[in-house]
Structures are given as structure tokens and as C-alpha cells.
Amino acid sequence: MTPHTLTPAVARRGSSAQPRVALVRPKKPLRWITTAAVAAAVVGLHAVAIEGTDFKPELLVDGWQGMAAFIGDAFPPDLSWEKTLKPGLEATLVTLWIGLLGTTLSVPFALLLAALAAENTSPHRLVYQVARAILSFFRAVPDIVFALIFVTAVGLGPFAGVLALICHNTGVMGKLWAESMEEIDAGPQEALRTAGANRIQQVANATLPMVVPQFVGLLLYRFDVNVRSSLVLGLVGAGGIGLLINQSIKSFQFDSMLTHILIVLVLIIVVDQFSAWIRRRLAA
Amino acid sequence: MPRAGQGPLLSVQGLRKSFNGRTVLQGVDFSVAAGELVAFLGANGSGKSTTLRCVMGITSPDSGSISIDDTALENLQGRELQQTRQRMAMIFQKIHLVPRRTALDNVCAGALSRIPTVRSLSPLLFPADVQQEALDCLDRVGLADRAFDRVGRLSGGQQQRVAVARALCQRADVVLADEPVSALDPHAAEQVMALLRELAHSEGLAVAAVLHQPDLALRYADRSIGLLQGSMTFDLPSPEVTAEHLDTLYAPDRIASDTIVSDRTQAA
């Protein structure tokens, strides 16, 4: 039997003989070698990583009582209004405000740097490189490091957290925005260039209005991330609910800690739903 | 813009261009008079679009002379060159408007070269006289009633007419259209072609359009130019273009497709 019985036209015509077009897949012998090599490399890397992180599941099995005791101490959560709930909710609001200001106040810097760091809007190759370098720096330094630096200047408290988020978020959002501008259809910008518009006019009247939906989507995503980051910033003294969680752990009040964590859970869900809702409205 | 010269509004001589050693244009000469619609015909890769892009300055030609109103662009520099170039406007196959902005704001963008940079940062800052002029331009393409609709909500044909209005708002008197109707349905294509012809005939614009549909070219264009592998094969008043002329342009494709058809027939 011939191996080429797949051609439907031949089958329909009922001609059982040789098909007109032979089905021969081009042979690529190298593909198997490449696949095998990649698989071996991935397995090897994992072996090294397991070794490097002291990854020992048996420890987890042996030490389960410690965990159970810790969680047992936390239950039931402390729901007393004056002692736990009220300060928790107030601190949660502070966390939210840190995330909000850290996001919105970084917009002007991120916008400027993004426009300078996108190939299709940057005025000059040198400016492009410098802007990229600045964004890389702000991205590479973790927000928690920025927070520690600002604490030395403005003292412990939410303000240091806001400043830290502005710095880090400028780097991340500037990079994301620059990339979304580079991916946008270049046609409208070219059309305005042929009409004699200068570079700033092209960007303001073609590129930027084209990327508004992507920009807003990324802004909401960053707001979401920044609210969660501001929790961690609270742990190093930048105020908010993170600070309270840290304090309740240090004073062994695990039932208060659980309450705070539950409040945080609600906050995260609300912020996530809110930004998903806005993004859906934008897409429609 | 008032005419200065007596010759054709747009005149192109000896246009040559090659990309990485592959010759795309080997000496193209043509002219377009004020009040004339000229169509460029040819198969894919024949150099039609490259011709327009070279004239427009989007692609720089290897050699050749481009004159507008008897002024050769190669003799101009700086501000003068820019001002003369702005007498040409381009219409694109993919329209290239900003869908999220209104038709009026898109048309105003044609006038950006006349607006100070600070007043062009947002449509809210566009000068009132520019906005009025843009509305008049939309009126000339029959879309004044859609001025405040977002372009993304308009049909393809309407969008292309907004793009024509943008060219008008640029105050161009030479309009180069690169496959202006290829993305449109037949009815919208007829409308846009009729508009381009009317702008040429009644407003005295010089219009050159690259077209993929010979029948549209022959019905709407005053003159048709055939391009084959970067050379002009004919430059005739449209009524004088015959089926043989067109066959030479698309012949290589036709021979190839004939072969396939006869092959299939034999097999069946």
C-alpha cells in the first residue's frame, strides 16, 4: 500500500493509484538533537537549583507540627474593633494611598522617559540610550532599597514609601510604555511626518493617542502591583498595614496578624476586580 | 497655493531606485498637470508604490529629478524645501488615521505644520481657524456631519474620505494616493475614486493614484501609466489603453496561472 493516502481529492475521485502530490515532510535531523539538548539543559539547571536552595521536602514533612502550632495560635482571628480591626482598616487605607500616589505621581516621569526611550519617538540615538539606561537603573534597584534610602532622608512613614514607589515604578512603567509605543502601528506617525509635522507633533497627535488604551491598561496593572509592594514596604517602616503585620508578628499576636492578612486579602481582591473592570470597559 | 509655473504641477524625470542591488525603478518619467487624475497600473513589485514614495520623499531615490510647479526639489534646501514638499500630500492604502480621535481632529492634523508646537499638543488647543478650515475640508468630502464621530466608528470608505480631507487641510495641490481603494468594498472604492476625480477636475489638484484595479483606472483616470519591472510601458489617455496594454503588465502572472489551470485540467 502506498503511504500517501491522505490526499482527499484523490480519495473522493476514487482513484486508488498513485496520488498526484506526494506527502513527504522535509526531514530536519537537527531538530531532535536540539530538542534533546534543550531538555538536558533544563533538567541540569533544575538539579543545580535544587542543590543550591537546600530544597528538601522531607524537612517540610518532619516539621509539620511547628507550622500547625503557628497556625493554631492564629485561630480564631482577633476581631476586636478597637485593638485590631480599626487600626487594621486605617492602615490598609494608608497602604492603598501609598500604592495610588506611587503609581500616579510616577506618570509624568514615566511618560517623558518612555517617549525618549522608544525607538519610534526618541529624538536621537544618544538620548534613546541614556533614557534606556535611566529606566534600567530605576528598574534594577528594588523599591525596598529605595524605601530604606528615603527613610534616611524623610524618616519612617508612608511618605518614604510613596517616594520609593515613584522611583521604582517610573523605571518599570517607563519601560513597559516605551515597548508598547514601539509596537504600535507606525502608519499614522508616518502620515503626519509626510504632512510636515515635527517630531513632537507626530508623537502628540499620532503615537500617543494610538497607545492610550495600552497605557491605561499597564497603569492599572502597575497600580495593582504597587498596592501589593506597599505592603512589603510597610515591613521596613514605610507605614501601612505591612507595618502592623510586622508588629503583630514581633509581639506574638498571631490572631491579630491573621486579621490583618484577611483585610489585605480583601483589599487585593477589590483592587484586582476594580482594575479588571476598567480594563474590560476600555477594551469594549 | 497660487500657481507660479506654467508647466505641469508635478514633473518627475529619470527616477531610479534600487534596494540592496535589486533595481526597482529604472528611469521613470512622468508628469501630472493641475486638474488631472493619473493612474499607475502594474503587477505587484512593478515599482508603482516605490515611485510614489520616492516622489513623496519617504524613500530617497538613487537619482532623478522631481519638480513641483516648475521648481526642482533638488535645488531647494531647509525651510523652502519643506514648504514645497508640503504642497504634496499622501493618501495611504491603510488610511493611517488615529481611530480614537474624531474625524475633525484627524483632519486638523493635516495642518500641523502651520500650528505652533505648543498649540498642537492636544486637539483642545488647536486654533479655531484651523478647526473651521478642517470642517470645511470635511464638507468638501461630504462628511461634515460626521466631524465629531470617532474615526474608528466610520466605515472604511468614510475613513479614506477623512484621509482625503486631511490632505486638503494640508493645503496640498498635489495628492499622491498609494492604492487608496484596495482595502475598500466596491461601492466605497467607487465613491473614493469619484471624489479624487472631482477634486482634480473641479478644484484643480494634480492627483496620482496607484491602483490595482485596471477597470477603476480606465473609468476614473484621465491618463494611465503602466509600469513593468520598474520601467514605464505606456503613458496614455485612459480611453486609448487597450486589453493588450494591460496584458503586458500582468502577463507573467497570467502565464503562471494558465499553467496551473491546464495542469489541473489534464489531471482531472
PDB file of N, CA, C and O in Angstrom, chain B residues 10 12 27-33 36-43 46-48 51-52 207-211 214 217-218 221-228 230-238 241 245-246 248-250:
ATOM      1  N   LEU B  10       3.229  68.617 -11.243  1.00  0.00           N
ATOM      2  CA  LEU B  10       4.234  67.669 -10.763  1.00  0.00           C
ATOM      3  C   LEU B  10       4.947  67.081 -11.962  1.00  0.00           C
ATOM      4  O   LEU B  10       4.308  66.631 -12.918  1.00  0.00           O
ATOM      5  N   VAL B  12       8.326  64.552 -12.980  1.00  0.00           N
ATOM      6  CA  VAL B  12       9.336  63.625 -12.466  1.00  0.00           C
ATOM      7  C   VAL B  12      10.164  63.104 -13.634  1.00  0.00           C
ATOM      8  O   VAL B  12       9.600  62.686 -14.650  1.00  0.00           O
ATOM      9  N   GLY B  27      14.505  54.398 -14.222  1.00  0.00           N
ATOM     10  CA  GLY B  27      14.277  55.572 -15.043  1.00  0.00           C
ATOM     11  C   GLY B  27      12.801  55.781 -15.337  1.00  0.00           C
ATOM     12  O   GLY B  27      12.332  55.398 -16.399  1.00  0.00           O
ATOM     13  N   VAL B  28      12.093  56.372 -14.392  1.00  0.00           N
ATOM     14  CA  VAL B  28      10.665  56.630 -14.584  1.00  0.00           C
ATOM     15  C   VAL B  28      10.471  58.128 -14.817  1.00  0.00           C
ATOM     16  O   VAL B  28      10.982  58.948 -14.061  1.00  0.00           O
ATOM     17  N   ASP B  29       9.797  58.488 -15.914  1.00  0.00           N
ATOM     18  CA  ASP B  29       9.500  59.889 -16.231  1.00  0.00           C
ATOM     19  C   ASP B  29       7.992  60.054 -16.374  1.00  0.00           C
ATOM     20  O   ASP B  29       7.367  59.302 -17.112  1.00  0.00           O
ATOM     21  N   PHE B  30       7.441  61.003 -15.659  1.00  0.00           N
ATOM     22  CA  PHE B  30       6.020  61.301 -15.880  1.00  0.00           C
ATOM     23  C   PHE B  30       5.726  62.687 -15.336  1.00  0.00           C
ATOM     24  O   PHE B  30       6.552  63.289 -14.637  1.00  0.00           O
ATOM     25  N   SER B  31       4.553  63.168 -15.690  1.00  0.00           N
ATOM     26  CA  SER B  31       4.126  64.438 -15.128  1.00  0.00           C
ATOM     27  C   SER B  31       2.627  64.373 -14.884  1.00  0.00           C
ATOM     28  O   SER B  31       1.923  63.564 -15.503  1.00  0.00           O
ATOM     29  N   VAL B  32       2.179  65.191 -13.955  1.00  0.00           N
ATOM     30  CA  VAL B  32       0.751  65.287 -13.678  1.00  0.00           C
ATOM     31  C   VAL B  32       0.392  66.764 -13.691  1.00  0.00           C
ATOM     32  O   VAL B  32       1.004  67.565 -12.982  1.00  0.00           O
ATOM     33  N   ALA B  33      -0.590  67.114 -14.547  1.00  0.00           N
ATOM     34  CA  ALA B  33      -0.987  68.508 -14.647  1.00  0.00           C
ATOM     35  C   ALA B  33      -2.027  68.830 -13.589  1.00  0.00           C
ATOM     36  O   ALA B  33      -2.690  67.936 -13.052  1.00  0.00           O
ATOM     37  N   GLU B  36      -5.753  67.101 -13.191  1.00  0.00           N
ATOM     38  CA  GLU B  36      -5.656  65.806 -13.865  1.00  0.00           C
ATOM     39  C   GLU B  36      -5.548  64.681 -12.839  1.00  0.00           C
ATOM     40  O   GLU B  36      -4.849  64.806 -11.840  1.00  0.00           O
ATOM     41  N   LEU B  37      -6.231  63.571 -13.118  1.00  0.00           N
ATOM     42  CA  LEU B  37      -6.092  62.355 -12.304  1.00  0.00           C
ATOM     43  C   LEU B  37      -5.354  61.316 -13.139  1.00  0.00           C
ATOM     44  O   LEU B  37      -5.822  60.943 -14.214  1.00  0.00           O
ATOM     45  N   VAL B  38      -4.182  60.914 -12.660  1.00  0.00           N
ATOM     46  CA  VAL B  38      -3.359  59.942 -13.376  1.00  0.00           C
ATOM     47  C   VAL B  38      -3.290  58.669 -12.555  1.00  0.00           C
ATOM     48  O   VAL B  38      -3.065  58.711 -11.343  1.00  0.00           O
ATOM     49  N   ALA B  39      -3.482  57.528 -13.220  1.00  0.00           N
ATOM     50  CA  ALA B  39      -3.430  56.242 -12.515  1.00  0.00           C
ATOM     51  C   ALA B  39      -2.151  55.513 -12.876  1.00  0.00           C
ATOM     52  O   ALA B  39      -1.702  55.554 -14.021  1.00  0.00           O
ATOM     53  N   PHE B  40      -1.565  54.867 -11.885  1.00  0.00           N
ATOM     54  CA  PHE B  40      -0.414  53.979 -12.110  1.00  0.00           C
ATOM     55  C   PHE B  40      -0.899  52.550 -12.015  1.00  0.00           C
ATOM     56  O   PHE B  40      -1.501  52.159 -11.020  1.00  0.00           O
ATOM     57  N   LEU B  41      -0.607  51.770 -13.048  1.00  0.00           N
ATOM     58  CA  LEU B  41      -1.012  50.368 -13.060  1.00  0.00           C
ATOM     59  C   LEU B  41       0.222  49.495 -13.150  1.00  0.00           C
ATOM     60  O   LEU B  41       1.251  49.914 -13.695  1.00  0.00           O
ATOM     61  N   GLY B  42       0.106  48.292 -12.632  1.00  0.00           N
ATOM     62  CA  GLY B  42       1.232  47.363 -12.721  1.00  0.00           C
ATOM     63  C   GLY B  42       1.055  46.239 -11.734  1.00  0.00           C
ATOM     64  O   GLY B  42       0.279  46.348 -10.788  1.00  0.00           O
ATOM     65  N   ALA B  43       1.767  45.149 -11.962  1.00  0.00           N
ATOM     66  CA  ALA B  43       1.682  43.996 -11.070  1.00  0.00           C
ATOM     67  C   ALA B  43       2.390  44.310  -9.757  1.00  0.00           C
ATOM     68  O   ALA B  43       3.078  45.326  -9.644  1.00  0.00           O
ATOM     69  N   SER B  46       6.095  45.968  -9.373  1.00  0.00           N
ATOM     70  CA  SER B  46       6.473  46.664 -10.605  1.00  0.00           C
ATOM     71  C   SER B  46       7.062  48.040 -10.316  1.00  0.00           C
ATOM     72  O   SER B  46       7.584  48.691 -11.201  1.00  0.00           O
ATOM     73  N   GLY B  47       6.959  48.512  -9.067  1.00  0.00           N
ATOM     74  CA  GLY B  47       7.565  49.798  -8.702  1.00  0.00           C
ATOM     75  C   GLY B  47       6.588  50.948  -8.563  1.00  0.00           C
ATOM     76  O   GLY B  47       6.998  52.091  -8.373  1.00  0.00           O
ATOM     77  N   LYS B  48       5.282  50.645  -8.618  1.00  0.00           N
ATOM     78  CA  LYS B  48       4.296  51.724  -8.525  1.00  0.00           C
ATOM     79  C   LYS B  48       4.394  52.476  -7.212  1.00  0.00           C
ATOM     80  O   LYS B  48       4.528  53.691  -7.180  1.00  0.00           O
ATOM     81  N   THR B  51       7.573  54.363  -6.671  1.00  0.00           N
ATOM     82  CA  THR B  51       7.573  55.645  -7.392  1.00  0.00           C
ATOM     83  C   THR B  51       6.944  56.733  -6.532  1.00  0.00           C
ATOM     84  O   THR B  51       7.542  57.802  -6.320  1.00  0.00           O
ATOM     85  N   LEU B  52       5.761  56.470  -6.011  1.00  0.00           N
ATOM     86  CA  LEU B  52       5.081  57.484  -5.200  1.00  0.00           C
ATOM     87  C   LEU B  52       5.885  57.810  -3.948  1.00  0.00           C
ATOM     88  O   LEU B  52       5.996  58.977  -3.559  1.00  0.00           O
ATOM     89  N   VAL B 207      -3.612  64.808  -9.167  1.00  0.00           N
ATOM     90  CA  VAL B 207      -3.767  63.591  -8.381  1.00  0.00           C
ATOM     91  C   VAL B 207      -3.116  62.424  -9.112  1.00  0.00           C
ATOM     92  O   VAL B 207      -3.393  62.186 -10.285  1.00  0.00           O
ATOM     93  N   ALA B 208      -2.233  61.709  -8.433  1.00  0.00           N
ATOM     94  CA  ALA B 208      -1.637  60.488  -8.978  1.00  0.00           C
ATOM     95  C   ALA B 208      -2.004  59.355  -8.043  1.00  0.00           C
ATOM     96  O   ALA B 208      -1.769  59.435  -6.844  1.00  0.00           O
ATOM     97  N   ALA B 209      -2.608  58.291  -8.606  1.00  0.00           N
ATOM     98  CA  ALA B 209      -3.076  57.191  -7.752  1.00  0.00           C
ATOM     99  C   ALA B 209      -2.544  55.869  -8.275  1.00  0.00           C
ATOM    100  O   ALA B 209      -2.693  55.560  -9.452  1.00  0.00           O
ATOM    101  N   VAL B 210      -1.936  55.097  -7.380  1.00  0.00           N
ATOM    102  CA  VAL B 210      -1.560  53.719  -7.694  1.00  0.00           C
ATOM    103  C   VAL B 210      -2.812  52.867  -7.518  1.00  0.00           C
ATOM    104  O   VAL B 210      -3.464  52.940  -6.480  1.00  0.00           O
ATOM    105  N   LEU B 211      -3.165  52.103  -8.539  1.00  0.00           N
ATOM    106  CA  LEU B 211      -4.389  51.311  -8.465  1.00  0.00           C
ATOM    107  C   LEU B 211      -4.117  49.868  -8.829  1.00  0.00           C
ATOM    108  O   LEU B 211      -3.241  49.574  -9.640  1.00  0.00           O
ATOM    109  N   PRO B 214      -7.554  47.699 -12.900  1.00  0.00           N
ATOM    110  CA  PRO B 214      -7.477  48.413 -14.172  1.00  0.00           C
ATOM    111  C   PRO B 214      -8.805  49.049 -14.562  1.00  0.00           C
ATOM    112  O   PRO B 214      -8.814  50.167 -15.094  1.00  0.00           O
ATOM    113  N   ALA B 217      -9.210  52.343 -12.931  1.00  0.00           N
ATOM    114  CA  ALA B 217      -8.271  53.300 -13.512  1.00  0.00           C
ATOM    115  C   ALA B 217      -8.837  53.833 -14.830  1.00  0.00           C
ATOM    116  O   ALA B 217      -8.885  55.039 -15.064  1.00  0.00           O
ATOM    117  N   LEU B 218      -9.290  52.921 -15.684  1.00  0.00           N
ATOM    118  CA  LEU B 218      -9.729  53.340 -17.010  1.00  0.00           C
ATOM    119  C   LEU B 218     -11.016  54.156 -16.935  1.00  0.00           C
ATOM    120  O   LEU B 218     -11.246  55.029 -17.767  1.00  0.00           O
ATOM    121  N   ALA B 221      -9.568  57.624 -14.300  1.00  0.00           N
ATOM    122  CA  ALA B 221      -8.358  58.414 -14.526  1.00  0.00           C
ATOM    123  C   ALA B 221      -8.381  59.053 -15.905  1.00  0.00           C
ATOM    124  O   ALA B 221      -8.881  58.469 -16.871  1.00  0.00           O
ATOM    125  N   ASP B 222      -7.842  60.270 -15.988  1.00  0.00           N
ATOM    126  CA  ASP B 222      -7.713  60.918 -17.290  1.00  0.00           C
ATOM    127  C   ASP B 222      -6.613  60.247 -18.094  1.00  0.00           C
ATOM    128  O   ASP B 222      -6.674  60.143 -19.305  1.00  0.00           O
ATOM    129  N   ARG B 223      -5.594  59.803 -17.371  1.00  0.00           N
ATOM    130  CA  ARG B 223      -4.448  59.199 -18.042  1.00  0.00           C
ATOM    131  C   ARG B 223      -3.998  58.006 -17.208  1.00  0.00           C
ATOM    132  O   ARG B 223      -4.143  58.005 -15.986  1.00  0.00           O
ATOM    133  N   SER B 224      -3.480  56.967 -17.881  1.00  0.00           N
ATOM    134  CA  SER B 224      -2.995  55.799 -17.160  1.00  0.00           C
ATOM    135  C   SER B 224      -1.565  55.505 -17.562  1.00  0.00           C
ATOM    136  O   SER B 224      -1.214  55.632 -18.744  1.00  0.00           O
ATOM    137  N   ILE B 225      -0.766  55.151 -16.575  1.00  0.00           N
ATOM    138  CA  ILE B 225       0.640  54.847 -16.810  1.00  0.00           C
ATOM    139  C   ILE B 225       0.869  53.399 -16.398  1.00  0.00           C
ATOM    140  O   ILE B 225       0.462  52.991 -15.302  1.00  0.00           O
ATOM    141  N   GLY B 226       1.494  52.614 -17.274  1.00  0.00           N
ATOM    142  CA  GLY B 226       1.761  51.222 -16.961  1.00  0.00           C
ATOM    143  C   GLY B 226       3.210  51.031 -16.556  1.00  0.00           C
ATOM    144  O   GLY B 226       4.125  51.564 -17.200  1.00  0.00           O
ATOM    145  N   LEU B 227       3.414  50.305 -15.475  1.00  0.00           N
ATOM    146  CA  LEU B 227       4.781  50.026 -15.010  1.00  0.00           C
ATOM    147  C   LEU B 227       5.014  48.524 -15.038  1.00  0.00           C
ATOM    148  O   LEU B 227       4.170  47.739 -14.595  1.00  0.00           O
ATOM    149  N   LEU B 228       6.159  48.128 -15.587  1.00  0.00           N
ATOM    150  CA  LEU B 228       6.535  46.716 -15.607  1.00  0.00           C
ATOM    151  C   LEU B 228       7.989  46.618 -15.200  1.00  0.00           C
ATOM    152  O   LEU B 228       8.866  47.184 -15.865  1.00  0.00           O
ATOM    153  N   GLY B 230       9.774  48.117 -13.068  1.00  0.00           N
ATOM    154  CA  GLY B 230      10.484  49.370 -12.855  1.00  0.00           C
ATOM    155  C   GLY B 230      10.621  50.262 -14.067  1.00  0.00           C
ATOM    156  O   GLY B 230      11.302  51.276 -14.013  1.00  0.00           O
ATOM    157  N   SER B 231       9.994  49.857 -15.198  1.00  0.00           N
ATOM    158  CA  SER B 231      10.030  50.711 -16.385  1.00  0.00           C
ATOM    159  C   SER B 231       8.598  50.993 -16.826  1.00  0.00           C
ATOM    160  O   SER B 231       7.698  50.174 -16.618  1.00  0.00           O
ATOM    161  N   MET B 232       8.423  52.160 -17.481  1.00  0.00           N
ATOM    162  CA  MET B 232       7.094  52.501 -17.971  1.00  0.00           C
ATOM    163  C   MET B 232       6.859  51.830 -19.314  1.00  0.00           C
ATOM    164  O   MET B 232       7.684  51.924 -20.218  1.00  0.00           O
ATOM    165  N   THR B 233       5.725  51.136 -19.441  1.00  0.00           N
ATOM    166  CA  THR B 233       5.419  50.507 -20.721  1.00  0.00           C
ATOM    167  C   THR B 233       4.454  51.345 -21.540  1.00  0.00           C
ATOM    168  O   THR B 233       4.433  51.266 -22.749  1.00  0.00           O
ATOM    169  N   PHE B 234       3.625  52.128 -20.883  1.00  0.00           N
ATOM    170  CA  PHE B 234       2.769  53.068 -21.619  1.00  0.00           C
ATOM    171  C   PHE B 234       2.393  54.232 -20.733  1.00  0.00           C
ATOM    172  O   PHE B 234       2.458  54.146 -19.502  1.00  0.00           O
ATOM    173  N   ASP B 235       2.039  55.338 -21.368  1.00  0.00           N
ATOM    174  CA  ASP B 235       1.577  56.547 -20.698  1.00  0.00           C
ATOM    175  C   ASP B 235       0.559  57.163 -21.643  1.00  0.00           C
ATOM    176  O   ASP B 235       0.922  57.892 -22.565  1.00  0.00           O
ATOM    177  N   LEU B 236      -0.706  56.806 -21.470  1.00  0.00           N
ATOM    178  CA  LEU B 236      -1.721  57.125 -22.471  1.00  0.00           C
ATOM    179  C   LEU B 236      -2.975  57.694 -21.814  1.00  0.00           C
ATOM    180  O   LEU B 236      -3.271  57.374 -20.661  1.00  0.00           O
ATOM    181  N   PRO B 237      -3.729  58.502 -22.568  1.00  0.00           N
ATOM    182  CA  PRO B 237      -5.077  58.847 -22.080  1.00  0.00           C
ATOM    183  C   PRO B 237      -5.846  57.555 -21.846  1.00  0.00           C
ATOM    184  O   PRO B 237      -5.755  56.637 -22.666  1.00  0.00           O
ATOM    185  N   SER B 238      -6.582  57.472 -20.782  1.00  0.00           N
ATOM    186  CA  SER B 238      -7.216  56.202 -20.407  1.00  0.00           C
ATOM    187  C   SER B 238      -8.032  55.550 -21.531  1.00  0.00           C
ATOM    188  O   SER B 238      -7.979  54.335 -21.686  1.00  0.00           O
ATOM    189  N   VAL B 241      -6.080  53.102 -23.704  1.00  0.00           N
ATOM    190  CA  VAL B 241      -5.443  51.907 -23.143  1.00  0.00           C
ATOM    191  C   VAL B 241      -6.258  50.679 -23.557  1.00  0.00           C
ATOM    192  O   VAL B 241      -7.468  50.639 -23.369  1.00  0.00           O
ATOM    193  N   HIS B 245      -2.405  46.290 -23.856  1.00  0.00           N
ATOM    194  CA  HIS B 245      -1.556  47.063 -22.941  1.00  0.00           C
ATOM    195  C   HIS B 245      -1.577  46.449 -21.555  1.00  0.00           C
ATOM    196  O   HIS B 245      -0.550  46.269 -20.907  1.00  0.00           O
ATOM    197  N   LEU B 246      -2.791  46.144 -21.087  1.00  0.00           N
ATOM    198  CA  LEU B 246      -2.921  45.616 -19.729  1.00  0.00           C
ATOM    199  C   LEU B 246      -2.303  44.233 -19.629  1.00  0.00           C
ATOM    200  O   LEU B 246      -1.677  43.891 -18.625  1.00  0.00           O
ATOM    201  N   THR B 248       0.275  43.061 -21.100  1.00  0.00           N
ATOM    202  CA  THR B 248       1.733  43.113 -20.922  1.00  0.00           C
ATOM    203  C   THR B 248       2.090  43.326 -19.455  1.00  0.00           C
ATOM    204  O   THR B 248       3.088  42.795 -18.968  1.00  0.00           O
ATOM    205  N   LEU B 249       1.251  44.099 -18.743  1.00  0.00           N
ATOM    206  CA  LEU B 249       1.575  44.397 -17.333  1.00  0.00           C
ATOM    207  C   LEU B 249       1.429  43.169 -16.452  1.00  0.00           C
ATOM    208  O   LEU B 249       2.245  42.907 -15.589  1.00  0.00           O
ATOM    209  N   TYR B 250       0.342  42.426 -16.662  1.00  0.00           N
ATOM    210  CA  TYR B 250       0.037  41.332 -15.748  1.00  0.00           C
ATOM    211  C   TYR B 250       0.376  39.976 -16.363  1.00  0.00           C
ATOM    212  O   TYR B 250       0.055  38.949 -15.817  1.00  0.00           O
TER     213      TYR B 250
END
